Tab-separated table of C-alpha atoms in Angstrom:
chain	number	residue	atom	x	y	z
A	1	UNK	CA	-0.056	97.946	17.228
A	2	UNK	CA	3.040	95.835	16.610
A	3	UNK	CA	2.136	93.566	19.513
A	4	UNK	CA	-1.316	92.971	18.059
A	5	UNK	CA	0.187	92.277	14.597
A	6	UNK	CA	2.679	89.713	15.912
A	7	UNK	CA	-0.072	88.097	17.984
A	8	UNK	CA	-2.202	87.629	14.875
A	9	UNK	CA	0.758	86.142	12.960
A	10	UNK	CA	1.460	83.704	15.803
A	11	UNK	CA	-2.154	82.558	15.885
A	12	UNK	CA	-2.150	82.101	12.095
A	13	UNK	CA	0.996	79.944	12.276
A	14	UNK	CA	-0.562	77.748	14.940
A	15	UNK	CA	-3.724	77.383	12.852
A	16	UNK	CA	-1.802	76.409	9.706
A	17	UNK	CA	0.349	73.941	11.642
A	18	UNK	CA	-2.726	72.293	13.095
A	19	UNK	CA	-4.400	72.033	9.681
A	20	UNK	CA	-1.309	70.615	7.960
A	21	UNK	CA	-0.770	68.064	10.769
A	22	UNK	CA	-4.314	66.650	10.771
A	23	UNK	CA	-4.196	64.845	7.417
A	24	UNK	CA	-0.791	63.345	8.240
A	25	UNK	CA	-2.193	61.840	11.424
A	26	UNK	CA	-5.376	60.627	9.751
A	27	UNK	CA	-3.536	58.985	6.859
A	28	UNK	CA	-0.983	57.158	8.991
A	29	UNK	CA	-1.437	53.366	8.651
A	30	UNK	CA	-0.904	50.755	11.292
A	31	UNK	CA	1.431	47.878	10.286
A	32	UNK	CA	-1.530	45.454	10.037
A	33	UNK	CA	-3.508	47.884	7.849
A	34	UNK	CA	-0.542	48.394	5.551
A	35	UNK	CA	-0.011	44.618	5.327
A	36	UNK	CA	-3.681	43.971	4.542
A	37	UNK	CA	-3.652	46.645	1.839
A	38	UNK	CA	-0.511	45.193	0.268
A	39	UNK	CA	-1.736	41.557	0.300
A	40	UNK	CA	-3.088	40.199	-2.977
A	41	UNK	CA	-4.385	37.014	-1.341
A	42	UNK	CA	-5.561	36.163	2.163
A	43	UNK	CA	-6.166	32.562	3.216
A	44	UNK	CA	-7.886	31.387	6.400
A	45	UNK	CA	-6.501	27.868	6.819
A	46	UNK	CA	-7.903	24.855	8.674
A	47	UNK	CA	-5.854	25.499	11.805
A	48	UNK	CA	-7.558	28.871	12.285
A	49	UNK	CA	-4.564	30.817	10.964
A	50	UNK	CA	-4.708	33.812	8.597
A	51	UNK	CA	-1.997	33.793	5.939
A	52	UNK	CA	-1.422	36.697	3.540
A	53	UNK	CA	0.465	36.729	0.240
A	54	UNK	CA	2.059	39.777	-1.400
A	55	UNK	CA	2.186	37.904	-4.724
A	56	UNK	CA	0.185	34.971	-5.998
A	57	UNK	CA	1.978	31.709	-5.124
A	58	UNK	CA	3.318	29.643	-8.003
A	59	UNK	CA	5.751	27.131	-6.522
A	60	UNK	CA	3.785	24.775	-4.272
A	61	UNK	CA	4.906	21.923	-2.031
A	62	UNK	CA	2.331	19.565	-0.503
A	63	UNK	CA	3.232	17.327	2.420
A	64	UNK	CA	0.169	15.064	2.167
A	65	UNK	CA	-1.192	13.046	-0.745
A	66	UNK	CA	-4.685	14.437	-0.160
A	67	UNK	CA	-3.552	18.040	-0.617
A	68	UNK	CA	-1.522	17.003	-3.641
A	69	UNK	CA	-4.368	15.316	-5.507
A	70	UNK	CA	-6.753	18.160	-4.702
A	71	UNK	CA	-4.234	20.658	-6.131
A	72	UNK	CA	-4.074	18.703	-9.390
A	73	UNK	CA	-7.859	18.261	-9.503
A	74	UNK	CA	-8.121	22.053	-9.279
A	75	UNK	CA	-5.783	22.486	-12.255
A	76	UNK	CA	-2.593	23.221	-10.312
A	77	UNK	CA	0.667	21.336	-9.861
A	78	UNK	CA	3.335	20.896	-7.198
A	79	UNK	CA	7.126	21.117	-7.279
A	80	UNK	CA	7.497	18.983	-4.142
A	81	UNK	CA	5.423	16.226	-2.559
A	82	UNK	CA	5.278	13.633	0.199
A	83	UNK	CA	7.717	10.741	-0.172
A	84	UNK	CA	5.809	7.842	-1.708
A	85	UNK	CA	4.263	5.371	0.710
A	86	UNK	CA	1.709	2.564	0.508
A	87	UNK	CA	-0.980	4.968	-0.703
A	88	UNK	CA	1.005	5.673	-3.881
A	89	UNK	CA	1.010	8.852	-5.960
A	90	UNK	CA	-2.156	10.185	-7.571
A	91	UNK	CA	-2.218	11.535	-10.261
A	92	UNK	CA	0.702	10.153	-12.304
A	93	UNK	CA	1.716	13.687	-13.306
A	94	UNK	CA	2.737	14.352	-9.715
A	95	UNK	CA	5.381	11.614	-9.806
A	96	UNK	CA	7.774	14.119	-11.391
A	97	UNK	CA	7.659	16.316	-8.288
A	98	UNK	CA	10.579	16.072	-5.833
A	99	UNK	CA	10.019	13.921	-2.730
A	100	UNK	CA	10.548	15.953	0.449
A	101	UNK	CA	9.799	13.481	3.245
A	102	UNK	CA	6.477	13.182	5.024
A	103	UNK	CA	4.533	14.941	7.760
A	104	UNK	CA	6.453	13.026	10.449
A	105	UNK	CA	9.898	13.451	8.918
A	106	UNK	CA	10.428	16.592	6.839
A	107	UNK	CA	13.531	17.037	4.722
A	108	UNK	CA	14.072	20.766	5.239
A	109	UNK	CA	17.137	20.809	3.006
A	110	UNK	CA	15.195	19.488	0.007
A	111	UNK	CA	12.256	21.769	0.768
A	112	UNK	CA	14.498	24.834	0.891
A	113	UNK	CA	16.253	23.852	-2.353
A	114	UNK	CA	12.914	23.950	-4.191
A	115	UNK	CA	12.374	27.612	-3.175
A	116	UNK	CA	8.620	27.180	-2.607
A	117	UNK	CA	6.212	30.103	-2.373
A	118	UNK	CA	3.865	28.050	-0.201
A	119	UNK	CA	3.946	24.747	1.661
A	120	UNK	CA	0.638	22.971	2.279
A	121	UNK	CA	0.945	20.807	5.388
A	122	UNK	CA	-1.095	18.882	7.966
A	123	UNK	CA	-2.958	20.911	10.593
A	124	UNK	CA	-2.683	18.029	13.081
A	125	UNK	CA	0.947	17.084	12.545
A	126	UNK	CA	2.804	20.124	11.220
A	127	UNK	CA	1.642	23.065	13.324
A	128	UNK	CA	4.841	22.716	15.349
A	129	UNK	CA	6.883	22.844	12.127
A	130	UNK	CA	5.504	26.186	10.897
A	131	UNK	CA	8.383	28.342	12.281
A	132	UNK	CA	11.022	26.126	10.620
A	133	UNK	CA	9.149	26.096	7.310
A	134	UNK	CA	8.597	29.852	7.358
A	135	UNK	CA	12.268	30.366	8.149
A	136	UNK	CA	13.179	29.181	4.650
A	137	UNK	CA	11.055	32.002	3.205
A	138	UNK	CA	7.827	30.154	2.381
A	139	UNK	CA	4.254	30.694	3.518
A	140	UNK	CA	2.535	27.735	5.215
A	141	UNK	CA	-1.090	26.672	4.795
A	142	UNK	CA	-2.417	23.976	7.154
A	143	UNK	CA	-5.257	21.639	6.166
A	144	UNK	CA	-6.746	18.346	7.294
A	145	UNK	CA	-10.019	16.448	7.305
A	146	UNK	CA	-11.763	14.119	9.751
A	147	UNK	CA	-15.030	14.083	7.801
A	148	UNK	CA	-16.300	14.315	4.246
A	149	UNK	CA	-17.522	17.849	4.948
A	150	UNK	CA	-14.005	18.826	6.020
A	151	UNK	CA	-12.638	17.494	2.714
A	152	UNK	CA	-14.980	20.008	1.078
A	153	UNK	CA	-13.506	22.765	3.252
A	154	UNK	CA	-10.006	21.566	2.349
A	155	UNK	CA	-10.941	21.829	-1.333
A	156	UNK	CA	-12.310	25.354	-0.817
A	157	UNK	CA	-9.100	26.490	0.916
A	158	UNK	CA	-6.907	25.119	-1.873
A	159	UNK	CA	-9.289	26.489	-4.480
A	160	UNK	CA	-8.746	29.973	-3.113
A	161	UNK	CA	-4.984	29.427	-2.939
A	162	UNK	CA	-4.965	28.511	-6.644
A	163	UNK	CA	-7.535	31.140	-7.692
A	164	UNK	CA	-9.754	28.210	-8.701
A	165	UNK	CA	-12.818	28.847	-6.526
A	166	UNK	CA	-15.273	27.927	-9.289
A	167	UNK	CA	-13.602	24.551	-9.850
A	168	UNK	CA	-13.557	23.889	-6.089
A	169	UNK	CA	-17.291	24.593	-5.927
A	170	UNK	CA	-17.874	22.212	-8.844
A	171	UNK	CA	-15.891	19.398	-7.180
A	172	UNK	CA	-17.743	19.864	-3.901
A	173	UNK	CA	-21.120	19.832	-5.619
A	174	UNK	CA	-20.244	16.529	-7.286
A	175	UNK	CA	-19.216	15.094	-3.909
A	176	UNK	CA	-22.462	16.254	-2.298
A	177	UNK	CA	-24.447	14.569	-5.049
A	178	UNK	CA	-22.446	11.353	-4.519
A	179	UNK	CA	-23.209	11.408	-0.779
A	180	UNK	CA	-26.912	11.978	-1.330
A	181	UNK	CA	-27.160	9.205	-3.922
A	182	UNK	CA	-25.449	6.682	-1.643
A	183	UNK	CA	-27.516	7.614	1.404
A	184	UNK	CA	-30.706	7.294	-0.613
A	185	UNK	CA	-29.686	3.884	-1.979
A	186	UNK	CA	-28.574	2.652	1.469
A	187	UNK	CA	-31.605	3.920	3.390
A	188	UNK	CA	-32.846	1.285	5.822
A	189	UNK	CA	-29.667	-0.801	5.621
A	190	UNK	CA	-27.455	-1.292	8.655
A	191	UNK	CA	-24.372	-3.431	9.006
A	192	UNK	CA	-22.489	-3.584	12.302
A	193	UNK	CA	-18.877	-2.826	11.463
A	194	UNK	CA	-15.551	-2.404	13.200
A	195	UNK	CA	-12.844	-0.370	11.478
A	196	UNK	CA	-9.311	-0.989	12.723
A	197	UNK	CA	-6.360	1.237	11.890
A	198	UNK	CA	-3.403	-1.095	11.918
A	199	UNK	CA	0.153	0.114	12.189
A	200	UNK	CA	3.358	-1.709	13.175
A	201	UNK	CA	2.975	-2.666	16.826
A	202	UNK	CA	-0.431	-1.054	17.412
A	203	UNK	CA	-4.078	-1.246	16.413
A	204	UNK	CA	-6.826	1.313	17.008
A	205	UNK	CA	-10.585	1.349	16.441
A	206	UNK	CA	-11.777	4.168	14.189
A	207	UNK	CA	-14.484	6.285	15.831
A	208	UNK	CA	-17.355	8.062	14.035
A	209	UNK	CA	-15.359	11.306	14.411
A	210	UNK	CA	-12.657	9.981	12.066
A	211	UNK	CA	-12.778	10.313	8.289
A	212	UNK	CA	-13.049	6.559	7.828
A	213	UNK	CA	-15.815	6.491	10.449
A	214	UNK	CA	-17.704	9.201	8.566
A	215	UNK	CA	-17.311	7.215	5.339
A	216	UNK	CA	-18.785	4.179	7.101
A	217	UNK	CA	-21.757	6.221	8.329
A	218	UNK	CA	-22.573	7.641	4.891
A	219	UNK	CA	-22.412	4.150	3.355
A	220	UNK	CA	-24.936	2.785	5.853
A	221	UNK	CA	-22.726	1.093	8.438
A	222	UNK	CA	-23.118	1.090	12.210
A	223	UNK	CA	-19.845	1.718	14.032
A	224	UNK	CA	-19.586	-0.758	16.933
A	225	UNK	CA	-16.757	1.307	18.462
A	226	UNK	CA	-18.973	4.377	18.798
A	227	UNK	CA	-18.953	4.380	22.597
A	228	UNK	CA	-15.229	3.832	23.042
A	229	UNK	CA	-13.106	6.744	24.260
A	230	UNK	CA	-10.553	8.250	21.910
A	231	UNK	CA	-6.913	8.181	22.927
A	232	UNK	CA	-5.402	11.454	24.141
A	233	UNK	CA	-3.173	12.298	21.184
A	234	UNK	CA	-5.319	10.524	18.600
A	235	UNK	CA	-8.912	11.419	19.580
A	236	UNK	CA	-10.564	10.091	16.407
A	237	UNK	CA	-9.365	6.582	17.318
A	238	UNK	CA	-9.715	4.407	20.418
A	239	UNK	CA	-7.652	1.640	21.961
A	240	UNK	CA	-9.174	-1.729	21.115
A	241	UNK	CA	-11.417	-2.991	23.902
A	242	UNK	CA	-12.070	-6.546	22.749
A	243	UNK	CA	-14.629	-7.260	25.484
A	244	UNK	CA	-16.830	-4.322	24.464
A	245	UNK	CA	-16.353	-4.983	20.769
A	246	UNK	CA	-17.321	-8.649	21.113
A	247	UNK	CA	-20.432	-7.584	23.028
A	248	UNK	CA	-21.445	-5.438	20.019
A	249	UNK	CA	-20.741	-8.405	17.700
A	250	UNK	CA	-19.546	-6.786	14.458
A	251	UNK	CA	-20.743	-8.400	11.231
A	252	UNK	CA	-17.684	-7.166	9.362
A	253	UNK	CA	-14.222	-6.081	10.423
A	254	UNK	CA	-12.303	-3.697	8.175
A	255	UNK	CA	-8.542	-3.398	8.530
A	256	UNK	CA	-6.876	-0.185	7.378
A	257	UNK	CA	-3.101	-0.378	7.252
A	258	UNK	CA	-1.076	2.766	7.890
A	259	UNK	CA	2.688	2.704	7.587
A	260	UNK	CA	5.100	-0.188	7.601
A	261	UNK	CA	4.791	-3.352	5.529
A	262	UNK	CA	1.145	-3.947	4.587
A	263	UNK	CA	1.366	-7.731	4.271
A	264	UNK	CA	3.310	-8.057	7.514
A	265	UNK	CA	0.783	-5.916	9.443
A	266	UNK	CA	-2.156	-7.839	7.970
A	267	UNK	CA	-0.578	-11.221	8.755
A	268	UNK	CA	0.133	-10.213	12.353
A	269	UNK	CA	-3.442	-9.044	12.871
A	270	UNK	CA	-5.015	-12.159	11.333
A	271	UNK	CA	-2.756	-14.366	13.454
A	272	UNK	CA	-3.879	-12.519	16.592
A	273	UNK	CA	-7.510	-13.080	15.642
A	274	UNK	CA	-7.025	-16.772	14.959
A	275	UNK	CA	-5.448	-17.304	18.376
A	276	UNK	CA	-8.052	-15.295	20.305
A	277	UNK	CA	-11.316	-17.003	21.238
A	278	UNK	CA	-13.034	-13.649	21.751
A	279	UNK	CA	-12.371	-12.542	18.175
A	280	UNK	CA	-13.406	-15.969	16.883
A	281	UNK	CA	-16.786	-15.616	18.580
A	282	UNK	CA	-17.807	-12.614	16.459
A	283	UNK	CA	-20.129	-12.945	13.487
A	284	UNK	CA	-17.541	-11.226	11.304
A	285	UNK	CA	-14.835	-13.833	11.940
A	286	UNK	CA	-17.238	-16.782	11.800
A	287	UNK	CA	-18.455	-15.706	8.360
A	288	UNK	CA	-15.035	-14.764	7.059
A	289	UNK	CA	-15.905	-11.070	6.815
A	290	UNK	CA	-12.525	-9.643	7.743
A	291	UNK	CA	-11.471	-7.341	4.925
A	292	UNK	CA	-8.387	-5.237	4.249
A	293	UNK	CA	-9.272	-1.831	2.803
A	294	UNK	CA	-7.024	-0.286	0.127
A	295	UNK	CA	-4.402	2.001	1.658
A	296	UNK	CA	-4.827	4.682	-1.001
A	297	UNK	CA	-8.489	5.189	-0.055
A	298	UNK	CA	-8.583	4.458	3.687
A	299	UNK	CA	-6.386	5.031	6.703
A	300	UNK	CA	-5.283	8.369	5.290
A	301	UNK	CA	-7.251	11.184	3.705
A	302	UNK	CA	-7.809	10.293	0.002
A	303	UNK	CA	-8.640	13.882	-0.970
A	304	UNK	CA	-10.847	14.145	-4.053
A	305	UNK	CA	-10.803	10.348	-4.278
A	306	UNK	CA	-13.174	10.208	-1.322
A	307	UNK	CA	-15.923	9.444	-3.853
A	308	UNK	CA	-14.089	6.195	-4.687
A	309	UNK	CA	-13.791	5.392	-0.975
A	310	UNK	CA	-17.538	5.902	-0.523
A	311	UNK	CA	-18.312	3.584	-3.453
A	312	UNK	CA	-15.887	0.947	-2.165
A	313	UNK	CA	-17.298	1.014	1.364
A	314	UNK	CA	-20.877	0.795	0.064
A	315	UNK	CA	-20.002	-2.211	-2.073
A	316	UNK	CA	-18.359	-4.088	0.814
A	317	UNK	CA	-21.203	-3.412	3.234
A	318	UNK	CA	-23.726	-4.638	0.683
A	319	UNK	CA	-21.754	-7.879	0.271
A	320	UNK	CA	-22.126	-8.492	4.006
A	321	UNK	CA	-25.793	-7.490	4.071
A	322	UNK	CA	-26.802	-10.161	1.512
């Protein structure tokens, strides 16, 4: 009898242990599940990365002017920004933010001193810098745009970061309407154009896959460099092949200056053209249609000011088409 009693007690203990252990196992969270549950904000950036925030970010550093002006257009502000270059600072309010270098030359000491919650950087140039930036205790969001549509995506990403999705949608709708209006007005027009990105010691032809090339397309231009091959580390731009370019005979040549002294770069390029019979044989040079585009709208991503770039490009192409 005692043996039977103790057997029943043993079985009951096993049963209770099994029942009490089941919920503990079922409720146990994996580290990723716990992190996702704790996050108040999740951002999928333009480098394909997923970034989570435990608290909403307040102190923002932007390493490009495009990200900076989009942040302000969305109602936000930055504590740190790119060191001023030829493209200037837009809007004026951002001039009070601390300069922290640029995408090629970060000042990690200044960045750390600002104690940022998030650093918005270039997907093409700063991916390698993410570990160093995260090491100072900040989250990193990577953006970038090689087309007008990608500027819209950039605006959406920053809109979510700032909890300003409605404003981002409004800005993108306005940009879409601008595109459609220009394309309607420019229908049937075609101007053969060459866009050159000029920098100290080097010149490249902008391809249709570049942001400036996309701006040219929307405004009604035909890119004479379309069939050139992009360079390995700069695929949206191609080395200048004067023979092929002359064969396409551009009606206008646009020079976009990036970095260095603008006047010095322009003078060097014009001198090269004057001394080269091939350049002098093009319709663009014969008619004096060699134009320098403003640095704050071309050569680098102008952010929300892309609407101004589209208007400017349309105006210049129409001057040539007369």
